[in-house]
CSV table of C-alpha atoms in Angstrom, one decimal:
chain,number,residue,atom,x,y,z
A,1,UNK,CA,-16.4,13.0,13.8
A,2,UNK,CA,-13.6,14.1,15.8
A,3,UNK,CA,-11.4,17.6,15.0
A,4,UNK,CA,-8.4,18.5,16.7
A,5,UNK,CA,-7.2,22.3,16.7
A,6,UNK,CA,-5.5,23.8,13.9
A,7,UNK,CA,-1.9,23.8,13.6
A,8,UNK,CA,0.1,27.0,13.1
A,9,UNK,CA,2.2,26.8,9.8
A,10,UNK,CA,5.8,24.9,10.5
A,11,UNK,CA,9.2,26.1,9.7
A,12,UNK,CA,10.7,24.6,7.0
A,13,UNK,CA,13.5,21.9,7.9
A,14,UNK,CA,14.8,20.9,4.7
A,15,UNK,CA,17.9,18.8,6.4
A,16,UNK,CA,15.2,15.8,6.6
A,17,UNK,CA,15.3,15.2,2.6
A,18,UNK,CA,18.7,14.0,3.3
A,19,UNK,CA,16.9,11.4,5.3
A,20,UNK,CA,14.4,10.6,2.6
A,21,UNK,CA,15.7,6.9,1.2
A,22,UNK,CA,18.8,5.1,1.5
A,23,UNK,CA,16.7,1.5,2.6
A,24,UNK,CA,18.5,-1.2,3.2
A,25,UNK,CA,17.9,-4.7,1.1
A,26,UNK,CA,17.8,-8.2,3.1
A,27,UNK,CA,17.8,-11.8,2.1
A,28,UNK,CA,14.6,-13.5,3.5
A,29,UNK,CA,15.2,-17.3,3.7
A,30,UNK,CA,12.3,-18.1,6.5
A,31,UNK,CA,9.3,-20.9,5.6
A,32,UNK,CA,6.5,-18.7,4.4
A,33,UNK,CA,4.7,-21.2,4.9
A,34,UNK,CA,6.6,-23.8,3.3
A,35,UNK,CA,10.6,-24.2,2.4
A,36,UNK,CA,11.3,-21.6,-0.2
A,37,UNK,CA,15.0,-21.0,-1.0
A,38,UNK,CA,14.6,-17.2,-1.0
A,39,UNK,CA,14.0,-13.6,-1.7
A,40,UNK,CA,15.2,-10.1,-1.5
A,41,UNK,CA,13.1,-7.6,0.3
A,42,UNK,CA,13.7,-3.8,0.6
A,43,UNK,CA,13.2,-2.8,4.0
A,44,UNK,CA,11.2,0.9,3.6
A,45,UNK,CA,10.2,0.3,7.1
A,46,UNK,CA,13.7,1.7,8.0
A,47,UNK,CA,13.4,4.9,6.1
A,48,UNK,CA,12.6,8.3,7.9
A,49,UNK,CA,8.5,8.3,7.1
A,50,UNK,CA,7.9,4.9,5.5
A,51,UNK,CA,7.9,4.2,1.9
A,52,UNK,CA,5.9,6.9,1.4
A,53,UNK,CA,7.6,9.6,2.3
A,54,UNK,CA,9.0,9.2,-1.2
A,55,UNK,CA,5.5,9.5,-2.3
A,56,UNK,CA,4.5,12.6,-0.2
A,57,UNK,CA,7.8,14.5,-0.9
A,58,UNK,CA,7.4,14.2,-4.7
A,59,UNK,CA,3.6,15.3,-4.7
A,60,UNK,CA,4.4,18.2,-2.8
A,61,UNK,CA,7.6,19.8,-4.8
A,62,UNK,CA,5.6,19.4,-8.0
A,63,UNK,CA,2.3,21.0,-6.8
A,64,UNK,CA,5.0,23.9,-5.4
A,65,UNK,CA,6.7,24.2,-8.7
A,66,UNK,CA,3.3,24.1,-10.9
A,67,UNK,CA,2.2,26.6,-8.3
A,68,UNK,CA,-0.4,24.6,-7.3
A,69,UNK,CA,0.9,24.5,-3.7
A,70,UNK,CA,1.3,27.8,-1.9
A,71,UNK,CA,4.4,28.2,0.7
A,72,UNK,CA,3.3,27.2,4.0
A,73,UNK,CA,-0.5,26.8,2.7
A,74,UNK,CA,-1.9,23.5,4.5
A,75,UNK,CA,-2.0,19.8,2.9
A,76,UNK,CA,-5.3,17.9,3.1
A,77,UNK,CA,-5.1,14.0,1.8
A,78,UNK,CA,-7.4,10.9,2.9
A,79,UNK,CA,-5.3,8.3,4.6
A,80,UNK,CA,-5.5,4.9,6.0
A,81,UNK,CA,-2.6,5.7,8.2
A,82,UNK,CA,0.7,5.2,6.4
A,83,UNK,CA,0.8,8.0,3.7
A,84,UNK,CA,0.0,9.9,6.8
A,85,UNK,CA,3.5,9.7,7.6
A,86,UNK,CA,5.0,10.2,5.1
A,87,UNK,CA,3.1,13.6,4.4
A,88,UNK,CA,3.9,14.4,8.2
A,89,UNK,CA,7.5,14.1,7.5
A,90,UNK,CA,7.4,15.8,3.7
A,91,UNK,CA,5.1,18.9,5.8
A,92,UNK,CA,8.1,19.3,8.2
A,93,UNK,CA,10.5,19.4,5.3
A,94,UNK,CA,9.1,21.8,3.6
A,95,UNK,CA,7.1,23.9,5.7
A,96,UNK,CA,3.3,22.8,5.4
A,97,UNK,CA,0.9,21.9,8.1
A,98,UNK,CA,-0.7,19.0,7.2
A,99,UNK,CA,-4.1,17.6,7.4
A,100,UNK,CA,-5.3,14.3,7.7
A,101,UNK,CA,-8.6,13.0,7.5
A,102,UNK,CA,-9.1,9.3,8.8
A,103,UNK,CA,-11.5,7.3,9.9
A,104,UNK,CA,-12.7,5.5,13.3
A,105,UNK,CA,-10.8,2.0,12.2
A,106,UNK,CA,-7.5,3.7,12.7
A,107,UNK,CA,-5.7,2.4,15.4
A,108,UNK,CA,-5.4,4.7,18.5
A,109,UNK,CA,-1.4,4.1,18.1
A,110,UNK,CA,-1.4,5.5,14.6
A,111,UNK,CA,-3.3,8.2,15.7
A,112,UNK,CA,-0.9,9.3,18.4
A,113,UNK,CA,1.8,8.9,16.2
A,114,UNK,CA,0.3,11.1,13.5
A,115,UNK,CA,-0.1,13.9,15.6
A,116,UNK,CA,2.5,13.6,17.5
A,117,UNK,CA,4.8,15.0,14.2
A,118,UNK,CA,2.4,17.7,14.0
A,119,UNK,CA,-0.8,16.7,11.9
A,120,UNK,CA,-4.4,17.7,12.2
A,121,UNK,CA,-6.7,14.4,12.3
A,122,UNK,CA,-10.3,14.6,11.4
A,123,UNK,CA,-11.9,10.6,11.6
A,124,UNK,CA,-15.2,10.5,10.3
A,125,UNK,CA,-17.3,7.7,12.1
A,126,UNK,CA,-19.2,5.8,9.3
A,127,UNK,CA,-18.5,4.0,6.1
A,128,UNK,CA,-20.5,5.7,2.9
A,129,UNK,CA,-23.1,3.1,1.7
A,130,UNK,CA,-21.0,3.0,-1.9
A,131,UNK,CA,-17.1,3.3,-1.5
A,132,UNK,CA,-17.3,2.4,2.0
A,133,UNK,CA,-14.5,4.5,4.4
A,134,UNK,CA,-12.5,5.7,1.5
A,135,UNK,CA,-15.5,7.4,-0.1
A,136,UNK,CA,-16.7,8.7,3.7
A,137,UNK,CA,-13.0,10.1,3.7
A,138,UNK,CA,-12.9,11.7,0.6
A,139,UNK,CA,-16.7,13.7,1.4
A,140,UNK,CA,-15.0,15.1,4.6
A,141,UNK,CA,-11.5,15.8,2.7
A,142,UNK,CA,-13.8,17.9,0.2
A,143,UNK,CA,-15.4,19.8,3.1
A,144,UNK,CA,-12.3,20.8,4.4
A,145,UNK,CA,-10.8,21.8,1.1
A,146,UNK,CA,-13.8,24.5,1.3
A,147,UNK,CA,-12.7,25.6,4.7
A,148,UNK,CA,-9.1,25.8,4.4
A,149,UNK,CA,-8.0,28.4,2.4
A,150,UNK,CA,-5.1,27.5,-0.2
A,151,UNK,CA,-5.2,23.8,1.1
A,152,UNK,CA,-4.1,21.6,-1.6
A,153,UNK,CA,-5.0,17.7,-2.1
A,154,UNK,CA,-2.1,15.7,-3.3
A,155,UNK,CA,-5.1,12.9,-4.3
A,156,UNK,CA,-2.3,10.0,-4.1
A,157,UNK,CA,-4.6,7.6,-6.0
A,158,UNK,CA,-4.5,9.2,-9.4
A,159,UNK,CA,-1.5,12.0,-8.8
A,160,UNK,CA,1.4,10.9,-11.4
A,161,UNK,CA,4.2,13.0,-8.7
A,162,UNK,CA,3.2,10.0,-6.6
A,163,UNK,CA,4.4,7.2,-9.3
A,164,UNK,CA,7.8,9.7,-9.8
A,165,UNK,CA,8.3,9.9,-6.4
A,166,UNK,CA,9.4,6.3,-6.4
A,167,UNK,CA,12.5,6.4,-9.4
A,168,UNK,CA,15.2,7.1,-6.2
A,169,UNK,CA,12.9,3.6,-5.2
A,170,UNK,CA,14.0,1.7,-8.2
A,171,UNK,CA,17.4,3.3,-8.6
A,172,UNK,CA,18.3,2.0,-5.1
A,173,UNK,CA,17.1,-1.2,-6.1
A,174,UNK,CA,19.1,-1.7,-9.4
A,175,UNK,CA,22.1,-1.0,-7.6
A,176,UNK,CA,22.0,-3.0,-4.6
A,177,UNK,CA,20.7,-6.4,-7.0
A,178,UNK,CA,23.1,-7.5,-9.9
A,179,UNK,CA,19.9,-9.2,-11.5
A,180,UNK,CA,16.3,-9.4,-10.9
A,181,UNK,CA,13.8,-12.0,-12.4
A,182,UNK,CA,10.5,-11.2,-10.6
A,183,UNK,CA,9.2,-7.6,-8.5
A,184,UNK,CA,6.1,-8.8,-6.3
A,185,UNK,CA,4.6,-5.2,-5.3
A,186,UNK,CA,1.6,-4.5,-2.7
A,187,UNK,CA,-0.8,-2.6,-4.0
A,188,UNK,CA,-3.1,0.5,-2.7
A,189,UNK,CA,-2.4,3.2,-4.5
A,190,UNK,CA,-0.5,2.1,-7.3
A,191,UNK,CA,2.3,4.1,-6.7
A,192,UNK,CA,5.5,2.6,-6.1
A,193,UNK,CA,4.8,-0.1,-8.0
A,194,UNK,CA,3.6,2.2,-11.4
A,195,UNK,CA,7.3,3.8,-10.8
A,196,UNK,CA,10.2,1.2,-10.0
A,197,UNK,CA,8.8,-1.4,-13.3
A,198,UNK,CA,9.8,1.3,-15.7
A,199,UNK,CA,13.2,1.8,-14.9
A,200,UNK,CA,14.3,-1.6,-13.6
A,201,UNK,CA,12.7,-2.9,-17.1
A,202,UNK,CA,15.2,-1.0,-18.8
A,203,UNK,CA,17.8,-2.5,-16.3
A,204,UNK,CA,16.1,-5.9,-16.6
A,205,UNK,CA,13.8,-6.1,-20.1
A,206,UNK,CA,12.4,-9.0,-18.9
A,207,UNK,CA,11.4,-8.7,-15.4
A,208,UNK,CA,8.1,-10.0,-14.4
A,209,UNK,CA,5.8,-8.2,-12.2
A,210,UNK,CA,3.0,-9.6,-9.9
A,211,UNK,CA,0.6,-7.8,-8.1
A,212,UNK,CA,-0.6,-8.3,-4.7
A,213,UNK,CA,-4.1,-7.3,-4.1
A,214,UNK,CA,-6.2,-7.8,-0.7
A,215,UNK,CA,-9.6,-9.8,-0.6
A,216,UNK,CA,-12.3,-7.5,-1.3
A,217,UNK,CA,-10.7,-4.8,-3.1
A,218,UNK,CA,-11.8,-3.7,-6.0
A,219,UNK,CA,-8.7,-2.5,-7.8
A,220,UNK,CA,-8.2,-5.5,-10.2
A,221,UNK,CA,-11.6,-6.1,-10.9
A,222,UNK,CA,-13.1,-8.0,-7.6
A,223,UNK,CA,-16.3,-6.4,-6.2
A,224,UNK,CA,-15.9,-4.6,-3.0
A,225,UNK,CA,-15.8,-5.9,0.5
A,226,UNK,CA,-15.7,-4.7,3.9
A,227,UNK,CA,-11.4,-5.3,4.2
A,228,UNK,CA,-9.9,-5.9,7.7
A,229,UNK,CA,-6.3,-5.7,6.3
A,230,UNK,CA,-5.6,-1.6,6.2
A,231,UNK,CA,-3.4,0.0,3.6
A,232,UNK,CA,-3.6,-2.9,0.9
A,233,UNK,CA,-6.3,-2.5,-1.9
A,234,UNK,CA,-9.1,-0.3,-2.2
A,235,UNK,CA,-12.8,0.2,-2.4
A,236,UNK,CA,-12.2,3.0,-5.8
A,237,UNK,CA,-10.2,2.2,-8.7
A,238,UNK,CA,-6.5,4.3,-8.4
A,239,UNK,CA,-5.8,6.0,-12.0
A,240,UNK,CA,-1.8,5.2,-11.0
A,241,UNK,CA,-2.4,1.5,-11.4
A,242,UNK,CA,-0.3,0.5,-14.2
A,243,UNK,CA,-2.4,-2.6,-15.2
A,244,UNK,CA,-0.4,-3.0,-18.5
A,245,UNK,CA,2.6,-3.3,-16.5
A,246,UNK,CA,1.7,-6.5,-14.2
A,247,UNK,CA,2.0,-10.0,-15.5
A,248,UNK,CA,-0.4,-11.4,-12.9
A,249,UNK,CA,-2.1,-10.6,-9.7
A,250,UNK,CA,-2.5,-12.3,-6.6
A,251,UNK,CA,-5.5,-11.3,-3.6
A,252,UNK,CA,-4.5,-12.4,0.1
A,253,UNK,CA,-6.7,-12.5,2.9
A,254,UNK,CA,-6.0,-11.5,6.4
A,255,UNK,CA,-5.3,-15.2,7.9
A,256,UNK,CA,-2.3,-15.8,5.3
A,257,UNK,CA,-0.8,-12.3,5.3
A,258,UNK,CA,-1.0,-12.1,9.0
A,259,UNK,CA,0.5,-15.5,9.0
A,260,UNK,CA,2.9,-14.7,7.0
A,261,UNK,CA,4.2,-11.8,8.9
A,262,UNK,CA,4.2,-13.6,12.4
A,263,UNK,CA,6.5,-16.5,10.3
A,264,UNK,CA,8.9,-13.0,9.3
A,265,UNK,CA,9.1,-11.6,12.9
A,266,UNK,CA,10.0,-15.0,14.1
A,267,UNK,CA,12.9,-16.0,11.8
A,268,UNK,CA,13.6,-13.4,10.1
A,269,UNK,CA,13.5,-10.5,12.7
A,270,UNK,CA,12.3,-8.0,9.7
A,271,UNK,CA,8.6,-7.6,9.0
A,272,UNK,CA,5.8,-5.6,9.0
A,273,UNK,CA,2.0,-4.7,8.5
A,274,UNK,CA,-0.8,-6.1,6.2
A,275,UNK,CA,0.9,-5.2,2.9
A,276,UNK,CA,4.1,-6.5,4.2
A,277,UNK,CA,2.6,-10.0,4.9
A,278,UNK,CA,1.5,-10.2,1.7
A,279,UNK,CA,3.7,-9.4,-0.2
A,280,UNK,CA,6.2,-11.9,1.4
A,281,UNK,CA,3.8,-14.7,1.1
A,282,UNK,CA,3.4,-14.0,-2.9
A,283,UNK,CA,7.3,-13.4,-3.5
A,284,UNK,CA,8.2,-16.9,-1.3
A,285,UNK,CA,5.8,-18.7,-3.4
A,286,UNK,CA,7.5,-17.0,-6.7
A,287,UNK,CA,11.1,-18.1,-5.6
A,288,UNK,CA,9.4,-21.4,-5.2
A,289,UNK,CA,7.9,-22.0,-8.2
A,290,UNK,CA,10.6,-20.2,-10.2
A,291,UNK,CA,13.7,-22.1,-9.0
A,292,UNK,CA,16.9,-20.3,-10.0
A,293,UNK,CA,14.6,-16.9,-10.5
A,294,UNK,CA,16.1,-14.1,-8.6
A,295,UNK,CA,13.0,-12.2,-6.9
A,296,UNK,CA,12.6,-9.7,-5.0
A,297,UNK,CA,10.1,-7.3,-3.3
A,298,UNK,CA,9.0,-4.4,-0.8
A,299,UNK,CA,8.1,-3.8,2.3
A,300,UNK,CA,6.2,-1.0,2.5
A,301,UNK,CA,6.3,-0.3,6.5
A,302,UNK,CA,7.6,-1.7,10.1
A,303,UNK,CA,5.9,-3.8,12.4
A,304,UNK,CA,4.8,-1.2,14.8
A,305,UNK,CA,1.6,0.1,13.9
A,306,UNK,CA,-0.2,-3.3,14.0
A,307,UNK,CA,1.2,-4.4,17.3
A,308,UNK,CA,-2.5,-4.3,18.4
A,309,UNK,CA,-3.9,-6.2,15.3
A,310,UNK,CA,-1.4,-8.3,13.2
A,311,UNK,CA,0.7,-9.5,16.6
A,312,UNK,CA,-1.9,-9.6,18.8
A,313,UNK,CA,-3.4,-13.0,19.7
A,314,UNK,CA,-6.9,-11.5,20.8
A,315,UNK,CA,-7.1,-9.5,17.8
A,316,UNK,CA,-6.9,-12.6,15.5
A,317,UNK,CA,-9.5,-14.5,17.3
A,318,UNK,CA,-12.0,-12.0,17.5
A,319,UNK,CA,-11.7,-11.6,13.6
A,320,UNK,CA,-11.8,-15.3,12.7
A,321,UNK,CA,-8.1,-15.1,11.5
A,322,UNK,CA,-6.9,-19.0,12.3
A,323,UNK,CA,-3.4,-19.2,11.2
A,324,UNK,CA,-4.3,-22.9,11.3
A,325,UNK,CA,-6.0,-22.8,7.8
A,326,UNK,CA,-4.0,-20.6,6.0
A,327,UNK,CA,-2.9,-22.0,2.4
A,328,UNK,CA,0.0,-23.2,1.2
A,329,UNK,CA,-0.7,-22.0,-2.4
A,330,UNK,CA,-3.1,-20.0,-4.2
A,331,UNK,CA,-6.0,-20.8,-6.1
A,332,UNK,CA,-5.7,-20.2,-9.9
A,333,UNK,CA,-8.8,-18.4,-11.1
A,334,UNK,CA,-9.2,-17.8,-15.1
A,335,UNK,CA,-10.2,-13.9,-14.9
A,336,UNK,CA,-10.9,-11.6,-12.0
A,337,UNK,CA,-14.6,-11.3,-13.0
A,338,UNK,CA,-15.1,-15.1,-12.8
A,339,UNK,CA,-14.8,-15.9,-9.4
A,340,UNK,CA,-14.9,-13.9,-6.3
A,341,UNK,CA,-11.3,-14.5,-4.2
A,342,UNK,CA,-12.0,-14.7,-0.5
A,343,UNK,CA,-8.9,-16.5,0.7
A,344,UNK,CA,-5.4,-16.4,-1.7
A,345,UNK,CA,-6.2,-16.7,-4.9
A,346,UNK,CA,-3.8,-16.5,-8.8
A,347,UNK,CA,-5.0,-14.8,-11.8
A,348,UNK,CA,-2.8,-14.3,-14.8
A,349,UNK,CA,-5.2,-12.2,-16.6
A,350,UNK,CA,-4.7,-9.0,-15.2
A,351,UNK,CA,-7.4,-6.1,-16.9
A,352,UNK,CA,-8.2,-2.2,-16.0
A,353,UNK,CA,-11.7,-3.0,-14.3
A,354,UNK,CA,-13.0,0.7,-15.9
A,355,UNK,CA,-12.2,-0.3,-19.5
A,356,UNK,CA,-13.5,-4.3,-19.4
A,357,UNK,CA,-16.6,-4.4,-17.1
A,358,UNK,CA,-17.6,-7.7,-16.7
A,359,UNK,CA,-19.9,-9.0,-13.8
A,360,UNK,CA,-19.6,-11.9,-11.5
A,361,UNK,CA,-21.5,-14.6,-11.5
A,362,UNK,CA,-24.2,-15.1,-8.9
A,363,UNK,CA,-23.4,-16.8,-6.0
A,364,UNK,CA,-25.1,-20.0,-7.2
A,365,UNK,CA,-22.5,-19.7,-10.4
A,366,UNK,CA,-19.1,-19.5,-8.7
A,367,UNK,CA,-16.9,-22.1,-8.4
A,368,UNK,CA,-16.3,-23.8,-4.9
């Protein structure tokens, strides 16, 4: 476990809201992998602090008008890297020194970066034997909210500021689309996606919405995995998930989302991480097999954290990721309990895994 020193409370600089938002919207047209006659994708990447800075900022003015959040009292949050941002950005705003605690699979860039706008990292150097990182991350975050006096924890995955931080999200989106047929929305938290459906339902009553899950998360009822792909699923079960809300989920593994964001870079010159990948694959394959549907989706982040993983040939081979194999289209699976997904895989039965347990089959059981 590494600690770096503590930082002394920051001034407030509350001229960076103004940068908060304001994303532009492109028209993706690129093979991904095959012809598909296109989608729209918000371009977060571009924002000051990522897509969730909308997140961070909206967690943090509620807990300071319920009085949960002291002024200039310190932040603690778990993070895989990119709420890290945004809470670095939100803790300038408004005057809060932030603390982050990671883990040893965050890439050394991130780090830097993190700390470089002023955060405290603490990485913890093992995986818990049940939760894996995120549950080694949360037992040092609870450690430090013992230390720290007055820290508060936003606790992203079941905080509902985070799902209301997103309405300038959907507000931006109804305005810069004159119709929308299908949303495809990453999902890690829950957030973002939770808070745009509501409001561009009302814009759009019937507006699908498809989730995009990683391979080995648990968060749509798929047992946990060790996951290469950072920022997309989960090994815990989010309480902003808005299960009710998704009309079918799809899980991606590394080889297609990294595929898929190499294919962006390349002819599209926008792109991003893991989620980003993903989430591109799942919405080209919606305009596909919806002709005439207007869809649309988000990119949660830029391409410059994973310079060292996603874009990086040496990276890929040492990690088995063979563009090569990756499929064209997903395979339909009747329920996420019935089959384990270890490549791209369709469900249209989309459950909250805490209110209908249902086990897998043995290995021997599942389909091939």
């Amino acid at each position: 476990m590494t600690t770096t020193a503590t930082r002394h409370r920051p001034r407030a600089n509350r001229e960076l809201l103004r940068l908060l938002g304001g994303t532009p919207i492109a028209r993706v047209t690129v093979d991904l992998p095959c012809p598909q006659p296109g989608f729209w994708a918000k371009l977060e990447g571009l924002g000051a602090g990522g897509m969730k800075a909308r997140a961070a900022v909206s967690m943090l003015l509620g807990a300071r008008e319920r009085g949960e959040l002291r002024p200039g009292a310190p932040v603690v949050e778990s993070t895989s890297g990119t709420l890290g941002i945004g809470l670095a950005f939100a803790g300038q705003a408004l005057g809060h020194p932030v603390v982050l605690v990671g883990d040893s699979e965050l890439e050394p860039s991130m780090r830097q970066l993190l700390r470089s706008h002023g955060a405290r990292l603490e990485l913890v150097d093992r995986p818990a034997v049940h939760g894996g990182w995120q549950a080694a991350r949360l037992a040092r975050l609870r450690e430090l909210l013992a230390e720290l006096p007055d820290a508060y924890w936003p606790d992203q995955y079941n905080n509902p500021d985070n799902t209301a931080g997103y309405a300038t999200l959907a507000a931006e989106l109804a305005a810069q689309l004159d119709h929308l047929d299908v949303l495809v929305c990453s999902v890690g938290t829950g957030g973002h996606s939770a808070g745009i459906i509501g409001p561009l339902r009302r814009h759009w009553p019937h507006l699908r919405l498809i989730g995009v899950d990683a391979t080995g998360s648990t968060i749509f009822g798929q047992p946990a995995r060790p996951r290469l792909m950072r920022g997309l699923g989960s090994s815990i079960h989010p309480r902003n998930v808005a299960y009710d809300a998704f009309d079918e989920v799809h899980w991606v593994g590394p080889a297609e989302s990294a595929d898929a964001c190499r294919r962006l870079a390349a002819g599209a010159f926008v792109s991003g991480g893991w989620s980003t990948g993903a989430a591109a694959l799942v919405a080209a394959w919606a305009a596909r097999v919806h002709p005439g549907a207007v869809v649309a989706t988000v990119f949660p982040d830029g391409p410059h954290r994973y310079l060292n993983s996603v874009y990086d040939d040496d990276f890929a081979a040492a990690h088995g990721i063979d563009r090569a194999t990756v499929a064209s289209r997903p395979v339909e699976i009747p329920h996420p309990r019935a089959v384990e997904a270890t490549g791209w895989a369709r469900c249209r039965t989309v459950t909250d895994p805490l209110r209908t347990p249902h086990p897998l089959p043995t290995p021997t059981e599942e389909h091939q």
